[in-house]
CSV table of C-alpha atoms and ligand atoms in Angstrom, one decimal:
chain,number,residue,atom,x,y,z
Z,1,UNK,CA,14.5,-14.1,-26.3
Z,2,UNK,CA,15.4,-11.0,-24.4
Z,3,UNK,CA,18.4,-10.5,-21.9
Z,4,UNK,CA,17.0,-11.9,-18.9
Z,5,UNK,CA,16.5,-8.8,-16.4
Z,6,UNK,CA,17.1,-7.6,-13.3
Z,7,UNK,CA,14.0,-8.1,-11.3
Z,8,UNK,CA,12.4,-6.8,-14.6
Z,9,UNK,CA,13.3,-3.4,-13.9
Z,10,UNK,CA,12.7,-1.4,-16.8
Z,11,UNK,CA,10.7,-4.0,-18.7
Z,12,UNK,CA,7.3,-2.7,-19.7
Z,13,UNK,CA,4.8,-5.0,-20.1
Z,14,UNK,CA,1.8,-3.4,-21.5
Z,15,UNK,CA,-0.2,-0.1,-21.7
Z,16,UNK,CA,-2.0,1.5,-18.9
Z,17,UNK,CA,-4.0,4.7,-18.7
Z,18,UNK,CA,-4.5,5.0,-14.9
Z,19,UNK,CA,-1.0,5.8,-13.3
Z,20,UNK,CA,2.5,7.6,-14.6
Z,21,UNK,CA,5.5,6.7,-12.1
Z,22,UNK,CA,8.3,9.1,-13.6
Z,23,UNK,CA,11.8,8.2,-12.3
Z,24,UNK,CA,12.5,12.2,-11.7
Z,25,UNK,CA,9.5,12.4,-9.4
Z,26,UNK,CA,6.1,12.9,-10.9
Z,27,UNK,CA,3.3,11.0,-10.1
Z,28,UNK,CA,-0.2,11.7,-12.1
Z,29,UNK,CA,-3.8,9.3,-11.9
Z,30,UNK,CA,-5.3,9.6,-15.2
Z,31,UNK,CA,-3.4,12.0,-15.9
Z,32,UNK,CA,-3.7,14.6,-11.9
Z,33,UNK,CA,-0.8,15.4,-10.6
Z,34,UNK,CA,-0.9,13.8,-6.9
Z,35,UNK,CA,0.0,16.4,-5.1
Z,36,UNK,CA,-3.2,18.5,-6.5
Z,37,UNK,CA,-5.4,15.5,-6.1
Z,38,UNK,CA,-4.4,14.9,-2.5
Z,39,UNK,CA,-4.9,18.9,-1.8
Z,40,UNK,CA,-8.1,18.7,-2.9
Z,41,UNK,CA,-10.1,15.3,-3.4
Z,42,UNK,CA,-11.2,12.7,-1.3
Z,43,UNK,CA,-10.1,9.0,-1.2
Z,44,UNK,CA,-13.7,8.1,-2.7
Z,45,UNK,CA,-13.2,11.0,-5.4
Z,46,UNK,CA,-10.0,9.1,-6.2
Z,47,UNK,CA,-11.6,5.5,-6.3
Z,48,UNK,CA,-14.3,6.6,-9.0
Z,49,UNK,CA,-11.6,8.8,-10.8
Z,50,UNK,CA,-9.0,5.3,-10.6
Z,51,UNK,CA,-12.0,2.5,-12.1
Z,52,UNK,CA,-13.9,5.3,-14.5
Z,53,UNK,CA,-11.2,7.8,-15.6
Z,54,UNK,CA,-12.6,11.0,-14.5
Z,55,UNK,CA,-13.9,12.7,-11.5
Z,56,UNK,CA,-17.3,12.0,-10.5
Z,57,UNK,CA,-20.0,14.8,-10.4
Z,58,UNK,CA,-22.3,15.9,-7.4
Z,59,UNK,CA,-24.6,13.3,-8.3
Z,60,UNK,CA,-22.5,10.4,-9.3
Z,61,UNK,CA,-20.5,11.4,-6.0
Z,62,UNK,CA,-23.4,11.0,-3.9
Z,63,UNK,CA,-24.4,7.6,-5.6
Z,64,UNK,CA,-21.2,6.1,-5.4
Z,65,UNK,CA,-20.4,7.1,-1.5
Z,66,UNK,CA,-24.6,5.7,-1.1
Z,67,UNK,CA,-23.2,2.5,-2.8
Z,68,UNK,CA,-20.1,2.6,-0.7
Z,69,UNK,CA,-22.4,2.6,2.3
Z,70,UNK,CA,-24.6,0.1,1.1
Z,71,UNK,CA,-21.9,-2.7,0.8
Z,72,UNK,CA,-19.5,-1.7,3.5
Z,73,UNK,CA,-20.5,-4.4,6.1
Z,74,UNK,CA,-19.5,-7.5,6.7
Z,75,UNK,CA,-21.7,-10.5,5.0
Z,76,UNK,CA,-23.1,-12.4,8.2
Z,77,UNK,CA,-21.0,-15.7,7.1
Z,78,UNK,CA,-18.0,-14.1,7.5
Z,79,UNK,CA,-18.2,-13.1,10.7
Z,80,UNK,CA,-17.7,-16.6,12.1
Z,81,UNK,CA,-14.5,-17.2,10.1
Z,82,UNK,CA,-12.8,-14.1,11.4
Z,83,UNK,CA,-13.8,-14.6,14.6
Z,84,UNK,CA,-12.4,-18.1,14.5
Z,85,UNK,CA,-8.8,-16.5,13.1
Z,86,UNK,CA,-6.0,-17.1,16.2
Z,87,UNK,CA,-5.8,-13.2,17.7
Z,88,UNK,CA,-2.3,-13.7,18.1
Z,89,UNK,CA,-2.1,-14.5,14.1
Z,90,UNK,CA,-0.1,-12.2,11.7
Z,91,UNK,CA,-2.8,-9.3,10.4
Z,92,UNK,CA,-2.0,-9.6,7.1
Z,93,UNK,CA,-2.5,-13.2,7.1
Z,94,UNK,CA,-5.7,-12.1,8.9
Z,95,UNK,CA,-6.7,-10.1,6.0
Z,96,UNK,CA,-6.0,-12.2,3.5
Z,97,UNK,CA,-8.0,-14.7,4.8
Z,98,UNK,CA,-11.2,-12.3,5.6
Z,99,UNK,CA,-10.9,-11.0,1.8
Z,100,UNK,CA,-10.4,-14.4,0.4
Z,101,UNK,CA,-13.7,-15.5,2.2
Z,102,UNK,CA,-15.2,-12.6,1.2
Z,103,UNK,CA,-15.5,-14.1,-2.4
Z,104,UNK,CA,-17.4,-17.4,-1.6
Z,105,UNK,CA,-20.3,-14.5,-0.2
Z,106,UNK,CA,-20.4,-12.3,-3.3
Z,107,UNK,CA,-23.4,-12.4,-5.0
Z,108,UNK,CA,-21.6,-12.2,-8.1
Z,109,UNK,CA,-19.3,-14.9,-7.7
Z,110,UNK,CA,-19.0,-16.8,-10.9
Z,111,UNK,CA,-19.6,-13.4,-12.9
Z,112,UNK,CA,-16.4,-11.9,-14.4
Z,113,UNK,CA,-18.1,-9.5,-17.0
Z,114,UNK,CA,-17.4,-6.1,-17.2
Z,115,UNK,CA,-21.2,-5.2,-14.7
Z,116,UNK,CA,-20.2,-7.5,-12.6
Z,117,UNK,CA,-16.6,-6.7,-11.7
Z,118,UNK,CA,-17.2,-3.3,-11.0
Z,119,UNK,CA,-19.4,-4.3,-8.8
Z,120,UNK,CA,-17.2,-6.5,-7.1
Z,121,UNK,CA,-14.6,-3.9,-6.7
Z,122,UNK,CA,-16.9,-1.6,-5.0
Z,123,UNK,CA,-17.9,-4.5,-2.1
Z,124,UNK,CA,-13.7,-5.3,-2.2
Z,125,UNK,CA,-13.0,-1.5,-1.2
Z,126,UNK,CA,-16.0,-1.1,1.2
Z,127,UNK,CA,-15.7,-3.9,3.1
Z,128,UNK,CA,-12.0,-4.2,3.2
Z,129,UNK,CA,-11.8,-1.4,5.3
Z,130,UNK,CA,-14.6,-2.4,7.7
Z,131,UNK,CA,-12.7,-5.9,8.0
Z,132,UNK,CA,-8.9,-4.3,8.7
Z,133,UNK,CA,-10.8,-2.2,12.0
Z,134,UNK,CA,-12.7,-5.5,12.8
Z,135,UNK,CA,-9.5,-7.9,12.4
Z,136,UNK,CA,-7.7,-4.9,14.8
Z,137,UNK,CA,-10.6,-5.1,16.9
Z,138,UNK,CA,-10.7,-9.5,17.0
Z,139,UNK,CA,-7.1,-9.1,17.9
Z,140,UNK,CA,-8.0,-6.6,20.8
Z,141,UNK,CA,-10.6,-9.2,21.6
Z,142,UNK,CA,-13.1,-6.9,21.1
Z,143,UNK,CA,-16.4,-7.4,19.1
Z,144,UNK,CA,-16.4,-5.5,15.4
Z,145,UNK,CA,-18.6,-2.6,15.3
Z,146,UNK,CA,-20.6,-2.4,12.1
Z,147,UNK,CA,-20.0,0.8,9.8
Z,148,UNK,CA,-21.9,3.9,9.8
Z,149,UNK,CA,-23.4,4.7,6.7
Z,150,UNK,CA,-23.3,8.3,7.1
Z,151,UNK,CA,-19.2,8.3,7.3
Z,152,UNK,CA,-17.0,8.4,4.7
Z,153,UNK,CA,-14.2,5.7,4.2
Z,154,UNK,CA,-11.5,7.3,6.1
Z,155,UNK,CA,-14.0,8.3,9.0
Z,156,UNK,CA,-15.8,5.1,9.1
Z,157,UNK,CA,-12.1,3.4,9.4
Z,158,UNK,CA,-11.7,5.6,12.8
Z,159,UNK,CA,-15.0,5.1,14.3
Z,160,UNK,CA,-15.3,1.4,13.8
Z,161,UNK,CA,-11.7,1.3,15.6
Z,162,UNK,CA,-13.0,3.1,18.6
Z,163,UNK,CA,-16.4,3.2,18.4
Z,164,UNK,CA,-16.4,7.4,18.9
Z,165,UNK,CA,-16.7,10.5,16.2
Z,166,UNK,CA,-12.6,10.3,15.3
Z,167,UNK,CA,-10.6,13.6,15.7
Z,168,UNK,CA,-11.1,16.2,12.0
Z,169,UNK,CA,-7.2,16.2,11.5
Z,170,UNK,CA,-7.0,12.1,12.3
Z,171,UNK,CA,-9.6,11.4,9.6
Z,172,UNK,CA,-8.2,14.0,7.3
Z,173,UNK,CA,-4.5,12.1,7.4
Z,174,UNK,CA,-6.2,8.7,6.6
Z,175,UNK,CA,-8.0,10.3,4.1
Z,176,UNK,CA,-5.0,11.4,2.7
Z,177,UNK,CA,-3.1,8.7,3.6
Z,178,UNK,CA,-5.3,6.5,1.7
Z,179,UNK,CA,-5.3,8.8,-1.6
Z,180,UNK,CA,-1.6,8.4,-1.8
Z,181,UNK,CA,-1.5,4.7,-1.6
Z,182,UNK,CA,-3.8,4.2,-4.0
Z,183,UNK,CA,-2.3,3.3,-6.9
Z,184,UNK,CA,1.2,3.1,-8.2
Z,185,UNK,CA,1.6,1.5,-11.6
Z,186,UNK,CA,3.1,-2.1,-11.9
Z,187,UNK,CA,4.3,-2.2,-8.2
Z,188,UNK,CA,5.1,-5.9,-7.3
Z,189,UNK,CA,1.2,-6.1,-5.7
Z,190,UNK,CA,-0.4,-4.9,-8.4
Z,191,UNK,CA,1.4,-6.7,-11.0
Z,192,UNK,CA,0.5,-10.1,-9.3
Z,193,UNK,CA,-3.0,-8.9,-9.4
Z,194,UNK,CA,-2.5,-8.0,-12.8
Z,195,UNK,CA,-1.1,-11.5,-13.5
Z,196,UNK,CA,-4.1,-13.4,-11.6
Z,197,UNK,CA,-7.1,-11.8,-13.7
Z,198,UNK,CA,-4.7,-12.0,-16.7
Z,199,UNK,CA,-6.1,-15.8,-16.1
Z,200,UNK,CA,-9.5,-14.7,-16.1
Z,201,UNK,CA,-9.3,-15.7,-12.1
Z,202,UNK,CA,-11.8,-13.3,-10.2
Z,203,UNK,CA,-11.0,-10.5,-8.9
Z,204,UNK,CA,-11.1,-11.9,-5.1
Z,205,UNK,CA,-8.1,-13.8,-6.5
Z,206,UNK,CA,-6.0,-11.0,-7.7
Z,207,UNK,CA,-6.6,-9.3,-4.6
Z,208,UNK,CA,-5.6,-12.1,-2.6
Z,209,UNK,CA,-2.6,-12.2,-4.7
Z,210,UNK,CA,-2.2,-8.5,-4.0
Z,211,UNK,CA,-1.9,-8.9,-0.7
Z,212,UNK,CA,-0.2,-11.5,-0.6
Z,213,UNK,CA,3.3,-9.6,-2.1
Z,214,UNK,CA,2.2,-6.5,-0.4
Z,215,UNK,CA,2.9,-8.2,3.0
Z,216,UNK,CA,6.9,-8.3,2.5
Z,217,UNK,CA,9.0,-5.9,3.8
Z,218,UNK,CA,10.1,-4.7,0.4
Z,219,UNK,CA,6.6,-3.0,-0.3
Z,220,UNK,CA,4.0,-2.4,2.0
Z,221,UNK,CA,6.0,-3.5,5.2
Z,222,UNK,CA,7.8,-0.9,4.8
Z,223,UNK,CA,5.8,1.7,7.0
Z,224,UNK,CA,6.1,-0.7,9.9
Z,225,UNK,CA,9.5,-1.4,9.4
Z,226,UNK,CA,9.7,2.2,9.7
Z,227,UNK,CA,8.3,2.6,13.2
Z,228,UNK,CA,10.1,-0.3,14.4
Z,229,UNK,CA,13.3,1.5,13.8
Z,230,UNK,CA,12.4,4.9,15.1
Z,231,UNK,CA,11.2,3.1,18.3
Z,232,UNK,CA,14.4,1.0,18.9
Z,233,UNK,CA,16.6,4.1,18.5
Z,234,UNK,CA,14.4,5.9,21.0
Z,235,UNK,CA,15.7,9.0,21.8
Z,236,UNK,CA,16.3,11.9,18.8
Z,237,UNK,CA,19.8,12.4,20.6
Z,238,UNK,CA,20.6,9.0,19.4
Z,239,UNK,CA,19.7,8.6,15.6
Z,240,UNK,CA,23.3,9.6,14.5
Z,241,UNK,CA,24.8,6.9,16.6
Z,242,UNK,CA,22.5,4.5,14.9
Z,243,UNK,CA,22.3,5.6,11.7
Z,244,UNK,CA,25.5,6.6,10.4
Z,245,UNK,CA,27.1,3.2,10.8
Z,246,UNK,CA,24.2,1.3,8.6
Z,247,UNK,CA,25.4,4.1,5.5
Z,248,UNK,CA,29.7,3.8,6.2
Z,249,UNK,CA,30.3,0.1,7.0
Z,250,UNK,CA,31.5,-2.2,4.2
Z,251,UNK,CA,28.0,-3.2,2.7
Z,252,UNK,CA,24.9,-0.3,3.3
Z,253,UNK,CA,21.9,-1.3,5.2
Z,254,UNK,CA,18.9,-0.3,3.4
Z,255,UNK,CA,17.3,2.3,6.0
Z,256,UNK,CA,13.4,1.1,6.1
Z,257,UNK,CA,11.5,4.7,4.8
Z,258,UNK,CA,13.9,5.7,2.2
Z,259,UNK,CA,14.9,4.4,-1.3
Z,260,UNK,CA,12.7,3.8,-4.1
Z,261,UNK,CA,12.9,1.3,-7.5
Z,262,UNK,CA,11.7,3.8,-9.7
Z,263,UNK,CA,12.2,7.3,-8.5
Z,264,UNK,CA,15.5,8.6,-8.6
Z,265,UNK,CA,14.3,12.1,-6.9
Z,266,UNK,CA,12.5,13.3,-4.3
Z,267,UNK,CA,8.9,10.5,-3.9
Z,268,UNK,CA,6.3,13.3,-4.4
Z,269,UNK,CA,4.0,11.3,-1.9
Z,270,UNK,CA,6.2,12.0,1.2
Z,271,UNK,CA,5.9,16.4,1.5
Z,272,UNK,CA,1.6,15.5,2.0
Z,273,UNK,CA,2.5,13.2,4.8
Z,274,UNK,CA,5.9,14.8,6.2
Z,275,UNK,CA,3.3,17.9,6.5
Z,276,UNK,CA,0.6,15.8,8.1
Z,277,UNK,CA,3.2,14.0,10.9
Z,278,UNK,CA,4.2,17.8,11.9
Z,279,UNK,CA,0.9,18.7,12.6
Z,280,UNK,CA,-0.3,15.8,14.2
Z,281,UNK,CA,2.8,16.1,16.5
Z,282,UNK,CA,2.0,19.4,17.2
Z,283,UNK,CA,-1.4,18.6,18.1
Z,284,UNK,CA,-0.1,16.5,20.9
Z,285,UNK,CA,2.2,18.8,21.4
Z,286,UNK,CA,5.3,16.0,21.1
Z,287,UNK,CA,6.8,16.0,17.4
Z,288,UNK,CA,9.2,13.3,18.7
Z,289,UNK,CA,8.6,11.4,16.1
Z,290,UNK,CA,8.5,14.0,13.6
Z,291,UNK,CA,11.9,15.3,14.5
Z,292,UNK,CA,13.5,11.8,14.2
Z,293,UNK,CA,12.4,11.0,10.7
Z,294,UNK,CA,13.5,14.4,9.9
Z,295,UNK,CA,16.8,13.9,11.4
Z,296,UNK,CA,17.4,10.4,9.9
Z,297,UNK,CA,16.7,12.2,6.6
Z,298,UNK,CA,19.3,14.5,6.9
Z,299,UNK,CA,21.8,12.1,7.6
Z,300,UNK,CA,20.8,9.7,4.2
Z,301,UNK,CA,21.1,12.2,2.5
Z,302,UNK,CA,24.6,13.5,3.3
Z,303,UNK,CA,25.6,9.9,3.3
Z,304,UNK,CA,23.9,9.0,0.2
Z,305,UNK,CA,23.0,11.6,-2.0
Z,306,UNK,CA,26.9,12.9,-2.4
Z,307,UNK,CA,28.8,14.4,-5.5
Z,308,UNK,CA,30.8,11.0,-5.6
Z,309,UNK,CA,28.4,8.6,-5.2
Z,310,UNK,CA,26.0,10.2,-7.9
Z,311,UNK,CA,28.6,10.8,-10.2
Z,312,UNK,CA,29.1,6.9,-10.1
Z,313,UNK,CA,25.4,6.7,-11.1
Z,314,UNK,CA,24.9,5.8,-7.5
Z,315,UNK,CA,20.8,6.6,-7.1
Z,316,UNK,CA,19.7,9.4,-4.8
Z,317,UNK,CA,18.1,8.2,-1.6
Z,318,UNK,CA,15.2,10.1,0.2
Z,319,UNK,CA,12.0,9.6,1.9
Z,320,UNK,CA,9.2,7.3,0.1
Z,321,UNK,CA,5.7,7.6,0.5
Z,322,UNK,CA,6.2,4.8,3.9
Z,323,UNK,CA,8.6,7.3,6.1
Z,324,UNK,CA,6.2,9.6,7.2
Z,325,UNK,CA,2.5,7.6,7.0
Z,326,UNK,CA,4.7,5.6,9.7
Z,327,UNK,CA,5.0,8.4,12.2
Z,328,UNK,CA,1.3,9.9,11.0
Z,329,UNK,CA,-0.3,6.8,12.5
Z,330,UNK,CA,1.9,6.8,15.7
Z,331,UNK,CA,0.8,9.8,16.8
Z,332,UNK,CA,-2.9,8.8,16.3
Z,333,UNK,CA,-1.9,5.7,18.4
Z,334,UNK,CA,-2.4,3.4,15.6
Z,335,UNK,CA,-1.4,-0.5,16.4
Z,336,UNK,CA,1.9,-1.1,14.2
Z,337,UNK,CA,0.1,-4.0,12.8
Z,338,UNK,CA,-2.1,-2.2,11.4
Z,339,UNK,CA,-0.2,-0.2,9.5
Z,340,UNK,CA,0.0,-2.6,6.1
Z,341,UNK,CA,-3.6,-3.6,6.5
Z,342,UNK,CA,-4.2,0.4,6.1
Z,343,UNK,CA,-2.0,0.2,2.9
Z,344,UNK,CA,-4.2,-2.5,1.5
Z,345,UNK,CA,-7.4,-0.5,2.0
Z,346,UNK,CA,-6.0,2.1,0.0
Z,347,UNK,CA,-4.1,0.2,-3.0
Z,348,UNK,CA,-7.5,-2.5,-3.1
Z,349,UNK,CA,-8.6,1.1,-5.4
Z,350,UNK,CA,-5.5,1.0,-7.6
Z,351,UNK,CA,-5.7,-3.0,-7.3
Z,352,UNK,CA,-9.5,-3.2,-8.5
Z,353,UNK,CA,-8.7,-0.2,-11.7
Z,354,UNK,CA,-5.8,-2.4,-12.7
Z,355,UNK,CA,-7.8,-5.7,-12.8
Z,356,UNK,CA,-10.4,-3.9,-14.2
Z,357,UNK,CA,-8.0,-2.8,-17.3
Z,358,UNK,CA,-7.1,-6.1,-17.6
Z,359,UNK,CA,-10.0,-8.1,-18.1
Z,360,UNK,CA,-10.9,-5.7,-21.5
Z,361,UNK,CA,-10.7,-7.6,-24.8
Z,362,UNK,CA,-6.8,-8.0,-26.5
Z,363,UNK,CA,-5.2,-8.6,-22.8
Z,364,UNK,CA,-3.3,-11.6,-23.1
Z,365,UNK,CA,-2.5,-14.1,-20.4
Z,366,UNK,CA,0.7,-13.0,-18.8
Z,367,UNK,CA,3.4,-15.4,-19.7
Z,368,UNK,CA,7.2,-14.7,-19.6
Z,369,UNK,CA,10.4,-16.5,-20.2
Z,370,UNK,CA,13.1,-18.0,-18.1
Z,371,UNK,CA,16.3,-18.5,-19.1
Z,372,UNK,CA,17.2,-21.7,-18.4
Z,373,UNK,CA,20.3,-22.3,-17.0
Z,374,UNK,CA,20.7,-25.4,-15.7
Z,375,UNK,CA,21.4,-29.3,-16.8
Z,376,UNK,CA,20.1,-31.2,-19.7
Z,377,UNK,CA,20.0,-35.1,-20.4
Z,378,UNK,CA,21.4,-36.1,-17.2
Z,379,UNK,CA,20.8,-39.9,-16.9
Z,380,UNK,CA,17.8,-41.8,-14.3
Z,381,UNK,CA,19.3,-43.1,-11.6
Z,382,UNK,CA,17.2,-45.9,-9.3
Z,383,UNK,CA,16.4,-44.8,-5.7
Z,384,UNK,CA,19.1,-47.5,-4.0
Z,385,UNK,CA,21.5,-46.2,-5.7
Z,386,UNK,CA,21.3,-42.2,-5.2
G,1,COA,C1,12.7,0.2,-2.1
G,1,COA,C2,14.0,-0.6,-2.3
G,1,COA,C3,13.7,-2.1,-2.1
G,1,COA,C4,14.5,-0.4,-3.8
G,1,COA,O1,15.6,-1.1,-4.0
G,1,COA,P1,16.4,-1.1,-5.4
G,1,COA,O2,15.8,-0.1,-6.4
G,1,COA,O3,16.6,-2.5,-5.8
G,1,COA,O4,17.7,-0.4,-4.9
G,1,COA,P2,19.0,-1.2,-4.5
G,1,COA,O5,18.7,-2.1,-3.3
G,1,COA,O6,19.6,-1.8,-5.7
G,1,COA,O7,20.0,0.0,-3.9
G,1,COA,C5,20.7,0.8,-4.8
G,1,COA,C6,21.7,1.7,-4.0
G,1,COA,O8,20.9,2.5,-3.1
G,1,COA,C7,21.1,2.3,-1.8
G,1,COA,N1,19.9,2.3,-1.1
G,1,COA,C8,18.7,1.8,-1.5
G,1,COA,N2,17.8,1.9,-0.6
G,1,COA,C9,18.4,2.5,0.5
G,1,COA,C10,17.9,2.9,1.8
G,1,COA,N3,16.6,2.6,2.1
G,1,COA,N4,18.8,3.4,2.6
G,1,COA,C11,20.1,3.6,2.3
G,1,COA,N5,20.6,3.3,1.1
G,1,COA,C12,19.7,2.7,0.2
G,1,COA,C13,21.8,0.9,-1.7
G,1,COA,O9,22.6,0.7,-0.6
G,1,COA,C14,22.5,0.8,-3.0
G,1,COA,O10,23.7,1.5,-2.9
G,1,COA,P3,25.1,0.7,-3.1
G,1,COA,O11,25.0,0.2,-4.5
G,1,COA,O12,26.2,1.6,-2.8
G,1,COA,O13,25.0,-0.5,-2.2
G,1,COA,C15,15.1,-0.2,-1.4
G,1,COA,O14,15.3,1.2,-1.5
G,1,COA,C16,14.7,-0.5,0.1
G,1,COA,O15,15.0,-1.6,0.5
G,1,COA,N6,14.2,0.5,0.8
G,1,COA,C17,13.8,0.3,2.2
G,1,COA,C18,12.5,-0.4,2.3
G,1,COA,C19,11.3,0.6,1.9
G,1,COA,O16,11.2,1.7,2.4
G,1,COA,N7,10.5,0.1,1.0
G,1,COA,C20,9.3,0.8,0.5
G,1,COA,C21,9.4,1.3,-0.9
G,1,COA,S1,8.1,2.4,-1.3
């Protein structure tokens, strides 16, 4: 048996041709470099690239966003069951519960070939996003509004929020937003996917699972742990009174926003959004927010990314992919609780390609070794007498 590992880190555990993570700061789908995708393709553009490995043409473009649109609402049974969900409850919970009900009204349910999965992942991203603004909405106490067909993902999002045509530069930053969540190779979400239709489960299970280990702090809470920190310090005038102690005190506090497991450079997500937070301030004319994150930036980085500490082999900290989509959806007044239901919309794409991948023939179940390490033969003792 191998060494056991550090939270697997480094392990691979099997071939993929939908997403390269490189440690010095590359990220490509099938093969794109992000940062042209995300300058020039839309989130649907990416979901048909992410589950059929190349772009779509006009036509298949059209068909697919008309199929989008189709499937985008709510089945009628499910309704009932979110509206019966506590308002007060936790929206991930929320979510996980509207998606896991969302299986028991698939018309495919039961069907795990190739057909019938991709048409599963197509109702899993469509309606995802229309129950995320109607769980928002429930918890508003508001009644859902249905999806307009003629809208795209990241538009529909906004306008069955408020229920008006959303600001251009509001649905552009979701849209972009949403292309640079989408997928991320064997991220701790998509690896439990992975490991749920490695049993042949459906996919409704896998993304269940998904979200599930996307909820934690670790991973796709991070956006809203970012907010939460930028809105206790306040003021700009009073990040370096706040921050600086979390990087010189005995033990570092991990600042929410910053660090990654894999890159060990600059995450090549964050420039898209750090871009889109600066505009979006500037559109409201107050790039509070903005100037913050930028500030607590500079100071992890002189605190972190020294000569010393990287010539121990220390790892360079800097802004992930969560610093900046946290002040993008402030300043378009956003609910904070919303802001890991968003990330699920985006990553069901990468969830659905990777599950996809996994049910083709050769893919084992997923099955690793502990090392055991504790007792053997110890001898039965009655219950009196423990
Ligand atoms: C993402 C994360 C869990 C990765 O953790 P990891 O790869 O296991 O890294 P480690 O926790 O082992 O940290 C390694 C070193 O980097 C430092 N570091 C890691 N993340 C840091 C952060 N966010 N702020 C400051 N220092 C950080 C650690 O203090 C540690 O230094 P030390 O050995 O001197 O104590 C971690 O960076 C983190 O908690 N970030 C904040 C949460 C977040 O934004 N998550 C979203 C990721 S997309």
């Amino acid at each position: 048996m191998s060494a056991p590992s550090d939270g697997l880190r480094g392990v691979v555990v099997g071939e993929s041709t939908i997403c390269d993570v490189q440690a010095e700061g590359k990220l490509y789908y099938r093969g794109y470099p992000i940062e042209v995708i995300a300058d020039h393709a839309t989130f649907e553009e990416v979901v048909y690239l992410l589950w059929y490995g190349k772009f779509p043409n006009v036509a298949e473009y059209a068909a697919f966003k008309r199929e989008i649109a189709a499937n985008a609402a709510l089945p009628e049974g499910v309704l009932p069951i979110l509206k019966s969900i506590p308002a007060t409850a936790n929206s991930m919970d929320a979510l996980r519960t509207v998606v896991s009900a969302l299986g028991m009204f698939d018309p495919d349910q039961g069907d795990n070939s190739p057909a019938a999965n991709l048409r599963k992942a197509l109702r899993l991203q469509a309606r995802v996003v229309t129950a995320v603004a109607a769980i928002e909405r429930h918890q508003q106490g508001l009644e859902p509004i249905a999806p307009c067909p003629s809208l795209g993902l990241a538009a529909n999002f906004l306008y069955m929020l408020w229920g008006k045509d959303p600001e251009p530069l509001y649905v552009e930053t979701i849209d972009k937003d949403l292309i640079l969540h989408a997928d991320h190779e064997l991220n701790a979400s998509t690896f439990a996917a992975r490991v749920t239709v490695a049993t042949h489960a459906d996919l409704y299970s896998g993304a269940v699972s998904g979200i599930g280990a996307l909820s934690g702090p670790r991973h796709g809470g991070a956006a809203e742990d970012t907010m939460n920190m930028l809105l206790e310090i306040g003021e700009l005038d009073k990040v370096d009174a706040w921050v600086r102690p979390k990087l010189t005190g005995e033990k570092r506090t991990p600042i929410p926003g910053f660090g990654h497991a894999v890159y060990r450079a600059p995450d090549p997500r964050s420039n898209t959004l750090r871009d889109v937070s600066r505009r979006l301030g500037e559109l409201h004319n107050d790039t509070k927010w903005y100037d913050m994150t930028v500030a607590i930036e500079k100071i992890v980085d002189e605190l972190s990314n020294t000569a010393e500490r990287l010539a121990a082999g220390k790892q360079g900290i800097y802004p992930n992919v969560d610093c900046f989509s946290a002040t993008c959806y402030y300043e378009m007044n956003l609910s904070v609780r919303l802001y890991t239901p968003i990330f699920v919309m985006s990553r069901m794409s990468g969830w659905c390609a990777h599950m996809i991948e996994q049910y083709l023939p050769g893919q084992r179940i997923i099955r690793p070794r502990a090392e055991y390490v504790g007792t053997h033969d110890l001898p039965w003792v009655p219950i009196e007498q423990r």
